[in-house]
CSV table of C-alpha atoms and ligand atoms in Angstrom, one decimal:
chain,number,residue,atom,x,y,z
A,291,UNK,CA,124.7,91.4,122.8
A,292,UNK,CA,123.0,94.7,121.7
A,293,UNK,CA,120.1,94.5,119.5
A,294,UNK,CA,119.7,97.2,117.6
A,295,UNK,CA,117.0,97.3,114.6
A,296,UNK,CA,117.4,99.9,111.6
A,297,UNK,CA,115.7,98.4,109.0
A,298,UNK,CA,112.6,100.3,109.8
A,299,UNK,CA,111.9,101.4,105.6
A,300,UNK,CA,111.5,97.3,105.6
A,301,UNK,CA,108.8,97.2,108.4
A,302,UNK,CA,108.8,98.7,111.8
A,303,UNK,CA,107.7,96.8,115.4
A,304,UNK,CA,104.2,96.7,116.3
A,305,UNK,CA,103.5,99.6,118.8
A,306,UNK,CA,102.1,98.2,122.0
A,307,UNK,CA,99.9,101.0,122.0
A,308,UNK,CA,98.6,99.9,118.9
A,309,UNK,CA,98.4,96.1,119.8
A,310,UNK,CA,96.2,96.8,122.7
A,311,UNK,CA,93.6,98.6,120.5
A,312,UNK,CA,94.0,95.8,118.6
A,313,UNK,CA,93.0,93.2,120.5
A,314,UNK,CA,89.5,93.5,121.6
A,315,UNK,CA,89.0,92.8,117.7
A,316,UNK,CA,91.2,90.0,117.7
A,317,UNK,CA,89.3,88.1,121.3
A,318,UNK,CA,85.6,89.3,121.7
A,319,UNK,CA,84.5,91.3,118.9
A,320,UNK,CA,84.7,89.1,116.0
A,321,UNK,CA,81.2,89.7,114.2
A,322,UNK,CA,81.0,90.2,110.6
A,323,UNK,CA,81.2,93.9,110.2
A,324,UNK,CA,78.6,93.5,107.4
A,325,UNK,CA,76.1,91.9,109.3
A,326,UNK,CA,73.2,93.8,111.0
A,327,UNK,CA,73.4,92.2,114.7
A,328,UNK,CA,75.1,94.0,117.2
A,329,UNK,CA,78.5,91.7,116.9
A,330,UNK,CA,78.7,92.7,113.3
A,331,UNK,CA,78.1,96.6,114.2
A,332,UNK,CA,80.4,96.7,116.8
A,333,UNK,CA,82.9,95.0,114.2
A,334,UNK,CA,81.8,98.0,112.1
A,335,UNK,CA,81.7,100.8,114.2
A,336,UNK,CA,85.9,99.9,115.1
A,337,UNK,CA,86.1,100.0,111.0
A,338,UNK,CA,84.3,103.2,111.0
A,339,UNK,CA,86.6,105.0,113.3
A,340,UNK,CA,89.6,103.8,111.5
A,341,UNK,CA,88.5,105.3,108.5
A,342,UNK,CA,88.0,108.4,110.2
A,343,UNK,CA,91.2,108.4,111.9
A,344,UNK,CA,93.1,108.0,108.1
A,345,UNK,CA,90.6,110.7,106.7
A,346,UNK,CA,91.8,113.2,109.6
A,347,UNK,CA,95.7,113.0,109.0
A,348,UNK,CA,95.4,113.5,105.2
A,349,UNK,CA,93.0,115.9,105.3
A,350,UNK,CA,90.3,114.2,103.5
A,351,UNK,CA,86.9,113.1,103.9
A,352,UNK,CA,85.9,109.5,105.4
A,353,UNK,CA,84.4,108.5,102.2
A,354,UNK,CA,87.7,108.6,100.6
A,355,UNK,CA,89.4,106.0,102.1
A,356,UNK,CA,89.7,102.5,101.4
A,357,UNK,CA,91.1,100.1,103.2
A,358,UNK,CA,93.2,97.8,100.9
A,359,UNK,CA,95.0,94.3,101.7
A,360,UNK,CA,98.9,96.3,102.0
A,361,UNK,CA,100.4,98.9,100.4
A,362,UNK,CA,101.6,97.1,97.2
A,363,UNK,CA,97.9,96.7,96.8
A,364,UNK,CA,97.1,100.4,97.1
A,365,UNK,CA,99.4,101.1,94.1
A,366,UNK,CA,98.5,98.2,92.4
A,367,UNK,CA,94.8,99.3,92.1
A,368,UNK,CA,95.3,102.9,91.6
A,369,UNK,CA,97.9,102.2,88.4
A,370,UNK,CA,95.6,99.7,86.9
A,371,UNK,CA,92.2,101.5,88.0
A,372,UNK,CA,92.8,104.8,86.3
A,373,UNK,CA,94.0,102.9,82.8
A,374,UNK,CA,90.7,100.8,82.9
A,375,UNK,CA,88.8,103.5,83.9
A,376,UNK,CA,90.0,106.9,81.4
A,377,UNK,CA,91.2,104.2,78.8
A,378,UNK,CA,89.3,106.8,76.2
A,379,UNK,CA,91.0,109.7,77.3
A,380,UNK,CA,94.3,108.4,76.6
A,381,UNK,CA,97.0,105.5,77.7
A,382,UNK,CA,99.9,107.7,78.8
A,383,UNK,CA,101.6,107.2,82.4
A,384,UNK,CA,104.1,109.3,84.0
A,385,UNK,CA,106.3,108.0,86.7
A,386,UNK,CA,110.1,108.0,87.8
A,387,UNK,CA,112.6,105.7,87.7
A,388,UNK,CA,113.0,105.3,90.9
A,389,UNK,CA,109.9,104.2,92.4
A,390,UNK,CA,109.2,101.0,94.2
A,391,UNK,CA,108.8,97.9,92.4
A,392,UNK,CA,105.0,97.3,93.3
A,393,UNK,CA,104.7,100.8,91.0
A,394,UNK,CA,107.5,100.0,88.5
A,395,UNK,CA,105.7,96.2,87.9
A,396,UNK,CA,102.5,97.6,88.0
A,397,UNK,CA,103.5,99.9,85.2
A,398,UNK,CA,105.9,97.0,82.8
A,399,UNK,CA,102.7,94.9,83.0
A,400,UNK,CA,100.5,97.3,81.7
A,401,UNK,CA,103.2,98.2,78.6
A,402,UNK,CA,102.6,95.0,77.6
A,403,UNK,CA,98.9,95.6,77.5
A,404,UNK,CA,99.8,98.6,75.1
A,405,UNK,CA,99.9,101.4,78.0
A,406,UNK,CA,102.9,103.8,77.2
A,407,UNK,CA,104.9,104.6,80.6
A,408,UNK,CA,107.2,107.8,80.7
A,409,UNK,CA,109.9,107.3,83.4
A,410,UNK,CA,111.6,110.6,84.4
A,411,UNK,CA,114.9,110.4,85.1
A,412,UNK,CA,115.8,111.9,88.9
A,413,UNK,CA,118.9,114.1,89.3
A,414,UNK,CA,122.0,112.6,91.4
A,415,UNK,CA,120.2,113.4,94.7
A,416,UNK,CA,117.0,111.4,93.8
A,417,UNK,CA,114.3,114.3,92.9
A,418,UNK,CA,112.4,115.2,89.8
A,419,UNK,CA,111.0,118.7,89.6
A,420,UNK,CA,107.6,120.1,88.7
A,421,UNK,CA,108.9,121.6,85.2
A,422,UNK,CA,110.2,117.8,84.5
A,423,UNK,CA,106.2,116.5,85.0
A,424,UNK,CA,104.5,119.6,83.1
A,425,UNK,CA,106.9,118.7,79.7
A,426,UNK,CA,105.9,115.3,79.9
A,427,UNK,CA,102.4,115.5,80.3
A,428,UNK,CA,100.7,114.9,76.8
A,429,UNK,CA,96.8,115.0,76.1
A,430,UNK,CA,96.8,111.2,75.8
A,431,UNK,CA,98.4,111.7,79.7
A,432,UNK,CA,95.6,110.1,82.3
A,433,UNK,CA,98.0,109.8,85.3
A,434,UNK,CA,100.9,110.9,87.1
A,435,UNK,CA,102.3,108.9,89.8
A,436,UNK,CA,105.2,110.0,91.9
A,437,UNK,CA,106.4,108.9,95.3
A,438,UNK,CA,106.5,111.1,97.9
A,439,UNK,CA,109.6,109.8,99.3
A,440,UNK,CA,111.8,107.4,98.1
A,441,UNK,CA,112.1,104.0,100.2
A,442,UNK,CA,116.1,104.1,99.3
A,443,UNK,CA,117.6,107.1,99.5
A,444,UNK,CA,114.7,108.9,101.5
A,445,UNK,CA,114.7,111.9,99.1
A,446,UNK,CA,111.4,113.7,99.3
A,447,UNK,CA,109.8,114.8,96.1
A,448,UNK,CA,107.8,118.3,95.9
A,449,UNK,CA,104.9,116.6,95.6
A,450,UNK,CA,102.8,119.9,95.9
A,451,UNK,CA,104.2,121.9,93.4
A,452,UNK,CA,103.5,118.8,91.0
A,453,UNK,CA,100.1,118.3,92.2
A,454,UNK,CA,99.3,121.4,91.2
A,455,UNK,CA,100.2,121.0,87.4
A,456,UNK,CA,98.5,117.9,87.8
A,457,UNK,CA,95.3,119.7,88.6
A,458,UNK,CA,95.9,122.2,86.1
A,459,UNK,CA,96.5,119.9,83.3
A,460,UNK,CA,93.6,118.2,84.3
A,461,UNK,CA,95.5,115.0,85.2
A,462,UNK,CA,94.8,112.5,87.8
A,463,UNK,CA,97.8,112.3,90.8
A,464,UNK,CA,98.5,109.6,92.7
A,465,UNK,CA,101.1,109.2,94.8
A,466,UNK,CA,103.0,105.9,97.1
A,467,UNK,CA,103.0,107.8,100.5
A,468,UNK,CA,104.3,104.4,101.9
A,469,UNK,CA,107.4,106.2,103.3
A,470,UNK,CA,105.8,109.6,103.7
A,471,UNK,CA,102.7,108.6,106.4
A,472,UNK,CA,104.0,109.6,109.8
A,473,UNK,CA,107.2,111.1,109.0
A,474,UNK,CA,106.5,114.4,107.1
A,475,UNK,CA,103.0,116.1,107.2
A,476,UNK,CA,100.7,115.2,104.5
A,477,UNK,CA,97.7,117.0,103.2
A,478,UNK,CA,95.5,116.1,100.0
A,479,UNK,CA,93.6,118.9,100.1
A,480,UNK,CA,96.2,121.5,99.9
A,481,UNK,CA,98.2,119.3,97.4
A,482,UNK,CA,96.4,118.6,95.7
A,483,UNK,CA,96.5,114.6,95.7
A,484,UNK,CA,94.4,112.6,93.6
A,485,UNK,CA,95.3,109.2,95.0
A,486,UNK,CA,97.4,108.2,97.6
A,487,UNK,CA,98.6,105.0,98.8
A,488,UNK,CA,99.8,104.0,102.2
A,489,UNK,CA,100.7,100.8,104.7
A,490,UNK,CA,100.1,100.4,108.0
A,491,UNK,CA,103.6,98.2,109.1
A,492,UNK,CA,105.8,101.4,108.1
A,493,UNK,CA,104.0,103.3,110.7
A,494,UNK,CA,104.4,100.6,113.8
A,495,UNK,CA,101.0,99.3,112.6
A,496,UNK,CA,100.3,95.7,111.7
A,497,UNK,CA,101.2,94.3,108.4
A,498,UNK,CA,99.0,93.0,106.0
A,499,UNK,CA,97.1,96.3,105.9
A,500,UNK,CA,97.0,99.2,103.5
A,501,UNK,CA,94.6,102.0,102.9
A,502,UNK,CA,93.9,104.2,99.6
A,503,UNK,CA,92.9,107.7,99.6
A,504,UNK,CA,91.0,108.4,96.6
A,505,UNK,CA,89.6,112.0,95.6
A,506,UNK,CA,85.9,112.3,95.9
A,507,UNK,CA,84.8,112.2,92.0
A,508,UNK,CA,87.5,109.9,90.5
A,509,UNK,CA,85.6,106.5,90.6
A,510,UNK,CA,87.8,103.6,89.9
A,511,UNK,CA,86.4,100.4,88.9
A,512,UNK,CA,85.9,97.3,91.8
A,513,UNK,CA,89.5,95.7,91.7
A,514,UNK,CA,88.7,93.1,93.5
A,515,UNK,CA,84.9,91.6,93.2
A,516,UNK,CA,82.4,90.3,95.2
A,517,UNK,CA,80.5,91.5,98.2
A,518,UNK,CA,79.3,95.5,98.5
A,519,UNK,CA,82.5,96.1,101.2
A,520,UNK,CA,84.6,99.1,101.0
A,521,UNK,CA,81.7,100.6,99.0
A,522,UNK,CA,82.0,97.7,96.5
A,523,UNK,CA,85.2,98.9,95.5
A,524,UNK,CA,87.5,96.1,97.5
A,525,UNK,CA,85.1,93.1,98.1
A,526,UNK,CA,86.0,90.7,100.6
A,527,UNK,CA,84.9,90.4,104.5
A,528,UNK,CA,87.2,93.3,106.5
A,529,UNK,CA,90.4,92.2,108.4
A,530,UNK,CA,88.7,94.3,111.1
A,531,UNK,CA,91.8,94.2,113.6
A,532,UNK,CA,94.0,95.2,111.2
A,533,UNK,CA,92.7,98.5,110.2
A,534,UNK,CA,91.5,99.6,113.7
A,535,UNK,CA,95.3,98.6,114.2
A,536,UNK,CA,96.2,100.8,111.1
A,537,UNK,CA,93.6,103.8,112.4
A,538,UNK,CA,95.3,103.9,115.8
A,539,UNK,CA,99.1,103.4,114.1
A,540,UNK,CA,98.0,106.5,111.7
A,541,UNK,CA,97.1,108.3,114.5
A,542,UNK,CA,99.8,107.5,117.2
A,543,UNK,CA,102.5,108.4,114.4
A,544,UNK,CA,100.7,111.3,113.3
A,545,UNK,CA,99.8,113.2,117.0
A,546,UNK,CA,102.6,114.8,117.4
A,547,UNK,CA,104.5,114.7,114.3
A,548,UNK,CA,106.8,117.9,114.4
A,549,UNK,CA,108.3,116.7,117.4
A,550,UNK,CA,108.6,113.4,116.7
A,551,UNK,CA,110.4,114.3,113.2
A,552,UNK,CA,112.3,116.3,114.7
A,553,UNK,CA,113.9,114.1,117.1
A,554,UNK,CA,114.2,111.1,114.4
A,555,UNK,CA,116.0,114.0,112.5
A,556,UNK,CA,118.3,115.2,115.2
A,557,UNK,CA,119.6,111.2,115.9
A,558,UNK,CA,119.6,111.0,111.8
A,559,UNK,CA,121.7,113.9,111.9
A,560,UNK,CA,124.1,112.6,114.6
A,561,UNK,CA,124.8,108.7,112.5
A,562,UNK,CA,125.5,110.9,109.0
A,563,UNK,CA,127.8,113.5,110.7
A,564,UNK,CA,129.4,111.0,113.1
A,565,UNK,CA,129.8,107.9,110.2
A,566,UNK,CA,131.0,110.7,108.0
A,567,UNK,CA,133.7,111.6,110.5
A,568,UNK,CA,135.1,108.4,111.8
A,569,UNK,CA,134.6,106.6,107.8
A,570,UNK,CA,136.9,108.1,104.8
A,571,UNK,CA,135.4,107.7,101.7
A,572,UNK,CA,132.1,107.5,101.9
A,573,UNK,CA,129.1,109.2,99.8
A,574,UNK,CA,126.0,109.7,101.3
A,575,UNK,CA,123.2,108.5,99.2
A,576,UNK,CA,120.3,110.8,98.4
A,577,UNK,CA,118.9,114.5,99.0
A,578,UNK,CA,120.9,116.3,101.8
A,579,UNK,CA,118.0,118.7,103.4
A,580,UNK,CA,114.7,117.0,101.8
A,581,UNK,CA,115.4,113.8,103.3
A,582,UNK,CA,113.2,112.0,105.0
A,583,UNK,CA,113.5,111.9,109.2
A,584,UNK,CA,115.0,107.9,109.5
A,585,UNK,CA,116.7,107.6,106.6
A,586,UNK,CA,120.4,107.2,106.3
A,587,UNK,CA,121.6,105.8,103.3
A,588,UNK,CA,125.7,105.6,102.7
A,589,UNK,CA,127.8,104.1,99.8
A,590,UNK,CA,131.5,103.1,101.6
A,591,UNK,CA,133.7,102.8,98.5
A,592,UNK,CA,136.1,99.7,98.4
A,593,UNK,CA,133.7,96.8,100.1
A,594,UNK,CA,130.9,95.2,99.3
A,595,UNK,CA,127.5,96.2,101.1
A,596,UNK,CA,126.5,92.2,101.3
A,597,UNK,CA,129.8,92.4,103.9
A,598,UNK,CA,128.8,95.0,105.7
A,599,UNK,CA,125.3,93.6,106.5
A,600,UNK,CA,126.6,89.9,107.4
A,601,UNK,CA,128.9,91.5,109.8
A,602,UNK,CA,126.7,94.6,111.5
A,603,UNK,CA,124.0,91.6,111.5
A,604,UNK,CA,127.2,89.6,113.9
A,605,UNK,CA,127.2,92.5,115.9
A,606,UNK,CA,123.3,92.5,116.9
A,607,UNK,CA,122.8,95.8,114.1
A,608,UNK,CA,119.8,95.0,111.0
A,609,UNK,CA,120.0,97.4,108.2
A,610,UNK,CA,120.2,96.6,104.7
A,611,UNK,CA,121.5,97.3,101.6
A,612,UNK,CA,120.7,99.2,98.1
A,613,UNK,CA,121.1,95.9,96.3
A,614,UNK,CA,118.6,93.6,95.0
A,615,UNK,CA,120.4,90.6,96.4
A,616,UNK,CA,117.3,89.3,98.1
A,617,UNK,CA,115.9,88.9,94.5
A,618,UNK,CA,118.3,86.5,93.8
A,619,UNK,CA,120.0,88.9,91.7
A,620,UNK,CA,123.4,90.8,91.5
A,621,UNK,CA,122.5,93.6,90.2
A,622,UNK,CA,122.8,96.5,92.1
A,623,UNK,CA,119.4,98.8,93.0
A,624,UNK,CA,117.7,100.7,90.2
A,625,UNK,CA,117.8,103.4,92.6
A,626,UNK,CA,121.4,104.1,93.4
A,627,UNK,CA,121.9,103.3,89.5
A,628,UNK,CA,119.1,106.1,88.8
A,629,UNK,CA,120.9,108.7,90.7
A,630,UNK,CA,124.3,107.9,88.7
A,631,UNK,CA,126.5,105.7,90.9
A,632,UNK,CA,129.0,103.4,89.5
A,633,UNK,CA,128.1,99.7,89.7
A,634,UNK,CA,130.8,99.4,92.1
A,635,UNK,CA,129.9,101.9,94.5
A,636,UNK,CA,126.0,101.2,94.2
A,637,UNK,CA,127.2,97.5,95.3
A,638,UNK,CA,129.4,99.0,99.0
A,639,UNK,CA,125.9,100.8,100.0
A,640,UNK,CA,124.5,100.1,103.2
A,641,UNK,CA,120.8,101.6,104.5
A,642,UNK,CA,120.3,102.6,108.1
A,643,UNK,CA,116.6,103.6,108.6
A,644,UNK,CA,115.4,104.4,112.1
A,645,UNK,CA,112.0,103.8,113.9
A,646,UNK,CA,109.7,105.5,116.7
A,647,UNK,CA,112.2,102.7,119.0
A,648,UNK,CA,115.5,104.1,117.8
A,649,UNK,CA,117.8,105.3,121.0
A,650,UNK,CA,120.8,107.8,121.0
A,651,UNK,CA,122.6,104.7,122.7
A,652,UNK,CA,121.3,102.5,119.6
A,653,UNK,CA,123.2,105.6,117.6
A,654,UNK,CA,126.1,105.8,119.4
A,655,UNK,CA,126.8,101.6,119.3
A,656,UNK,CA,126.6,101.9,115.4
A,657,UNK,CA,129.1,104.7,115.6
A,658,UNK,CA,131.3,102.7,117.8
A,659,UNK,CA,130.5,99.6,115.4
A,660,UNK,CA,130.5,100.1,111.6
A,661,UNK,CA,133.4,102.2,111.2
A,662,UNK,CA,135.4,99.4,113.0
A,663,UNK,CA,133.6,96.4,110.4
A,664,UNK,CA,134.5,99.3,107.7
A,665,UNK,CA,138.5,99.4,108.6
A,666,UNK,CA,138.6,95.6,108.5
A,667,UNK,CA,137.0,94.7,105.2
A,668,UNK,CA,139.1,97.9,104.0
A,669,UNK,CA,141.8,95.8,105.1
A,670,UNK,CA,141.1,92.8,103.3
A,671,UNK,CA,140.0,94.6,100.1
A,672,UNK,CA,142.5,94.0,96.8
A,673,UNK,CA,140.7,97.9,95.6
A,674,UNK,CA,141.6,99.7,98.8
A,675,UNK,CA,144.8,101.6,99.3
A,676,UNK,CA,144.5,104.2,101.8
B,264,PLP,C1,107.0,99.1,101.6
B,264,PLP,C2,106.6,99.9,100.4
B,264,PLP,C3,105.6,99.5,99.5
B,264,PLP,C4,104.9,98.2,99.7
B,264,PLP,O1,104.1,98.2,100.8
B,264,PLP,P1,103.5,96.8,101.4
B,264,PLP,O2,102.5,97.1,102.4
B,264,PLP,O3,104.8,96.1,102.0
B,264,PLP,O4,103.0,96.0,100.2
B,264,PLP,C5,105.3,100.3,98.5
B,264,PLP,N1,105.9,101.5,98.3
B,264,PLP,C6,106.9,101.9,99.1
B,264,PLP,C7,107.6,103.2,98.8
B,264,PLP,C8,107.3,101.1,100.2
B,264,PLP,O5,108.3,101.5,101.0
């Protein structure tokens, strides 16, 4: 049977480009990059470049980067760093409602510690605007933190435009690039980013490895302590492989990133034409145009998205769905509910996200697959007529 993976918002495959630069730090060089002796320098030096390599994508400087444990981590200690850090300036938050749980946690947690959290409500295709940010922002505001593209629905935010109230307000930005990094260009510089976060396993790097960009001038306090690494603002001895292996995933996905986009778009083009075609009823989920490269995401009225997974999953296809059943819970995701679906419909939505790895013959089995698993639980359906 055909596999075919499209789950690649989840996690995407190692590169084996990336794995080979890997493993020299995984065999022979295993010193302590801290230590002074040559094994520890080498060590270093691999860290070093890594941290160049995630400076040069984003535009930044070297010094702005730190290498985190994953991406949850990255927002983690942005959210909680700028609260402990401006608490005298003021304890007001602005985010979405739609963000990814490691923000949206991040942010109930520190409500309970007495921060107040404004979540702007997005508009049926997933976007806030600018104007939306500038009437929130308060002079007890400290931070702003918007994702650049959702993890859902794919809808890219206009992350410049906001950054530059941001800066004009004189309020910190950070943004969950998670989604963004090697799909759409990205540059702090010109937009103005305060803080970014990002994760090497969405990017065919290895997981268990994030980085944070943070501007030159905003000094967060140590989040985790210990030892001087990461310039004493991450302790803990380096997991050296991993970030070389997230420097030369940054890089790989980054080289030739018009191209690259623009073929993941073409084949993302080709499954929401061709599933809209062959499937009656069916909504697709998020912006139309400012949508990121991989990301398909349809709701197919009448069955249940749990269905669809079981049986695509019988036919060799992973994707996933908008709901939170992995959480134990039947609710359906706070994203399709943010952009105003029914319950109902939220529940028959199904996520097709592509990778570097995606074929047009991994396309064109889906094509020939779901809209057949779609007719049959159709069939079986007591809220299906047609
Ligand atoms: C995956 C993801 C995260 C979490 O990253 P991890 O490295 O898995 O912790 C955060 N935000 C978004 C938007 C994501 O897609």
């Amino acid at each position: 049977m055909r596999k075919v993976y499209l789950d690649n918002a989840a996690t995407t495959a190692l590169s084996p480009k990336v794995l080979e630069k890997m493993m020299p730090y995984l065999t022979g060089i295993y010193g302590n990059a801290s230590s002074p002796h040559s094994f520890g320098q080498e060590a270093r030096r691999g860290v070093e470049n890594a941290r160049s390599q995630v400076a040069k994508v984003l535009n930044a400087l070297s010094e702005e980067i730190i290498f985190t444990g994953c991406g949850t981590e990255s927002d983690n200690t942005a959210l909680i760093g700028v609260v402990e850090r401006y608490a005298k300036k003021g304890n007001h938050i602005i985010t979405t409602n739609i963000e990814h749980h490691a923000i949206l946690h991040t942010c109930e947690a520190l409500e309970k510690k007495g921060v107040e959290v404004t979540y702007l409500p997005v508009d049926e295709n997933g976007m806030v605007t600018a104007e939306q940010v500038a009437e929130a922002i308060t002079d007890k505001t400290i931070l702003v933190s918007i994702m650049f593209a959702n993890n859902e629905v794919g809808t890219i935010m206009p992350i410049a435009e906001i950054g530059k109230i941001c800066r004009e307000r004189g309020v910190i930005f950070h943004t969950d690039a998670v989604q963004a990094v090697g799909h759409v260009p990205i540059d702090v510089k010109e937009m103005n980013i305060d803080l970014l976060s990002l994760s090497a396993h969405k990017f065919h790097g290895p997981k268990g490895v994030g980085a944070l960009y943070m501007r030159k001038g905003i000094r967060l306090p140590a989040y985790i302590m210990g030892g001087a690494q990461e310039r004493k603002r991450r302790a803990g001895t380096e997991n050296v492989a991993g970030i070389v292996g997230l420097g030369a995933a940054v890089e790989l996905a980054c080289e030739n990133l018009e191209e690259s986009a623009a073929r993941m778009t073409a084949l993302r083009n080709k499954l929401i034409d061709g599933l809209k075609e062959r499937i009656p009823e069916i909504k697709l989920n998020g912006h139309p145009t400012m949508r990121l490269p991989n990301n398909v995401n349809y709701s197919i009225r009448y069955i249940e998205g749990e269905s669809i997974l079981l049986m695509l999953d019988m036919h060799g296809i992973a994707a996933s769905s908008g709901s939170a059943c992995t959480s134990g819970s039947l609710d359906p995701s706070h994203v399709l509910l943010a952009l105003g679906l029914s319950h109902e419909i939220a529940h028959g939505s199904v996520r097709l996200t592509l990778g570097d790895d995606t074929t047009e013959e991994d396309i064109d089995y889906v094509l020939e697959v779901l809209p057949k698993i779609a007719e049959r639980l159709r069939a079986m359906s007591p809220l299906y007529h047609g």
